[in-house]
XYZ file of C-alpha atoms in Angstrom:
185
model
C 5.338 18.265 -43.898
C 7.727 19.782 -41.283
C 4.601 20.844 -39.178
C 2.757 17.481 -39.391
C 6.102 15.697 -37.996
C 6.273 18.418 -35.215
C 2.672 17.829 -34.540
C 3.037 14.149 -34.260
C 5.946 14.277 -32.140
C 4.276 16.823 -29.749
C 1.076 14.225 -29.470
C 3.212 11.317 -28.710
C 5.270 13.424 -26.307
C 1.939 14.086 -24.442
C 0.499 10.910 -24.736
C 3.679 9.338 -23.044
C 3.640 11.668 -20.299
C 0.128 11.128 -19.744
C 1.085 7.127 -19.460
C 3.849 7.951 -17.144
C 1.335 9.702 -14.625
C -0.576 6.379 -14.324
C 2.729 4.486 -13.059
C 5.509 2.931 -14.956
C 3.840 0.754 -17.804
C 0.504 -1.117 -17.583
C -1.122 -0.449 -14.564
C -1.344 -3.521 -11.875
C -4.481 -5.695 -11.648
C -3.748 -7.078 -8.355
C -1.842 -6.073 -5.157
C 0.383 -8.778 -5.760
C 1.095 -7.647 -9.280
C 1.780 -4.398 -7.850
C 4.401 -5.598 -5.447
C 5.977 -7.564 -8.469
C 5.818 -4.427 -10.587
C 7.905 -2.031 -8.227
C 9.861 -4.269 -6.182
C 13.701 -3.771 -6.998
C 12.937 -0.478 -8.910
C 15.039 2.610 -7.792
C 13.610 4.271 -4.993
C 11.224 1.345 -3.880
C 12.128 -0.659 -0.806
C 10.140 -3.971 -0.147
C 9.900 -5.338 3.428
C 8.175 -8.899 3.934
C 7.443 -10.978 7.061
C 6.575 -14.555 7.379
C 3.575 -15.006 9.711
C 5.672 -16.686 12.371
C 8.104 -13.950 12.901
C 5.619 -11.080 12.469
C 3.506 -12.566 15.050
C 6.318 -13.028 17.272
C 7.511 -9.441 17.090
C 3.942 -7.851 17.325
C 2.785 -9.931 20.085
C 6.002 -9.362 21.990
C 5.583 -5.491 21.672
C 1.936 -5.645 22.300
C 2.744 -7.449 25.513
C 4.588 -4.499 26.762
C 1.902 -2.137 25.930
C -0.512 -4.041 28.435
C -2.193 -6.168 25.666
C -5.550 -6.008 23.575
C -7.695 -9.251 23.358
C -8.894 -8.257 19.762
C -5.500 -7.111 18.621
C -3.788 -10.171 19.944
C -6.295 -12.380 18.063
C -5.580 -10.337 14.855
C -2.161 -10.520 15.051
C -1.880 -14.214 15.860
C -4.249 -14.801 12.730
C -1.739 -12.716 10.126
C -0.355 -14.989 7.579
C 1.770 -12.475 5.799
C 2.770 -8.898 6.187
C 4.573 -6.805 3.059
C 5.281 -3.263 2.986
C 6.305 -1.297 -0.130
C 7.909 2.164 0.703
C 9.053 4.551 -2.093
C 10.730 8.152 -1.602
C 11.150 10.178 -4.560
C 14.724 11.607 -5.496
C 13.868 13.308 -8.561
C 10.962 15.598 -10.219
C 9.958 12.560 -12.183
C 9.835 10.315 -9.308
C 7.901 12.953 -7.385
C 5.144 13.019 -10.291
C 4.977 9.208 -10.068
C 4.207 9.579 -6.184
C 1.628 12.091 -6.494
C -0.207 10.762 -9.434
C 0.673 7.484 -10.767
C 1.370 5.258 -7.794
C -2.120 6.449 -5.736
C -4.006 6.231 -8.853
C -2.939 2.652 -9.753
C -3.619 1.397 -6.350
C -7.145 2.890 -6.103
C -8.236 1.718 -9.393
C -7.070 -1.978 -8.544
C -8.284 -1.557 -5.250
C -11.851 -0.649 -6.962
C -11.446 -3.209 -9.715
C -10.773 -6.349 -7.152
C -13.758 -4.959 -4.921
C -12.116 -3.993 -1.862
C -14.265 -2.284 0.534
C -13.048 0.751 2.570
C -12.253 0.420 6.319
C -12.740 3.539 8.770
C -10.331 3.856 11.355
C -11.436 5.819 14.414
C -8.225 7.200 15.673
C -5.583 8.100 12.860
C -2.373 8.254 13.486
C -0.116 11.375 13.688
C 2.971 10.104 11.947
C 1.219 8.195 8.987
C -1.622 9.161 6.619
C -2.932 5.883 5.739
C -6.318 4.571 4.021
C -7.455 1.226 4.654
C -9.261 -0.994 2.365
C -10.290 -4.774 3.309
C -11.326 -7.958 1.115
C -13.983 -10.145 2.634
C -15.188 -13.502 1.947
C -18.399 -13.947 4.061
C -18.083 -12.151 7.621
C -14.072 -13.117 7.529
C -11.445 -10.129 6.375
C -9.261 -12.037 4.256
C -6.684 -9.299 3.200
C -5.991 -5.861 4.316
C -4.246 -2.997 2.421
C -3.126 0.332 3.423
C -2.194 3.049 1.239
C -0.531 6.482 1.817
C 2.279 8.322 3.139
C 4.557 9.159 6.220
C 3.801 12.496 7.378
C 7.313 13.347 8.129
C 8.053 12.594 4.265
C 4.868 13.870 2.347
C 6.046 13.105 -0.679
C 6.592 9.262 -0.024
C 4.394 6.186 -0.866
C 3.356 3.611 1.185
C 1.745 0.272 0.312
C 1.041 -2.261 3.147
C -0.749 -5.750 2.502
C -1.567 -7.903 5.408
C -3.229 -11.040 4.777
C -4.914 -13.335 6.893
C -8.154 -14.388 8.558
C -9.710 -11.531 10.940
C -13.282 -10.397 11.974
C -14.171 -6.793 10.860
C -13.768 -5.802 14.357
C -10.150 -7.294 14.730
C -9.286 -5.654 11.231
C -10.391 -2.211 12.438
C -8.246 -2.687 15.829
C -5.394 -4.078 13.763
C -5.399 -1.093 11.392
C -4.820 1.300 14.512
C -1.752 -0.715 15.247
C -0.334 -0.831 11.870
C 1.254 2.524 11.384
C 3.579 1.600 14.006
C 4.843 -1.417 11.598
C 4.865 1.158 8.667
C 7.197 3.750 10.588
C 9.642 1.149 11.199
C 9.876 -0.218 7.793
C 9.736 2.897 5.738
C 12.693 4.744 4.664
């Protein structure tokens, strides 16, 4: 009987550790649900901008860099921008970053039919992958996931909603690592 009880406890411990690797609790089904699920948890920081503030800040910086028409049009088409950043402070949190968060986001992006977006010139300070959700020829939402190279154990999720052409989304993806760098921990 003791061996059966020990086996049962061991099996439950393995099962629970496997569930922990896929994130905290039930996996999120949408990007918005992912933000709600992790917002306010220890180690997570969420930053959100309204379209007016985001556009003014980014266009001001763009103007200083000499301007780019596709990028300027994409910036003015932004409706909202949210960043969720996480830096682990324990071995359990590190496991969550390395296995659970990325797998959870990959699953929800696949289920929600996001398509990968290739960026021609990756930024040196970030390691981000991009995916978009389109309606017809227009990109309605762009999601970037990854980490900062200066903090390889970190996790970053960036969600930008708006109305862009694919070319504008590609150009915006080249610019977004600057946003991540300024908002991540």
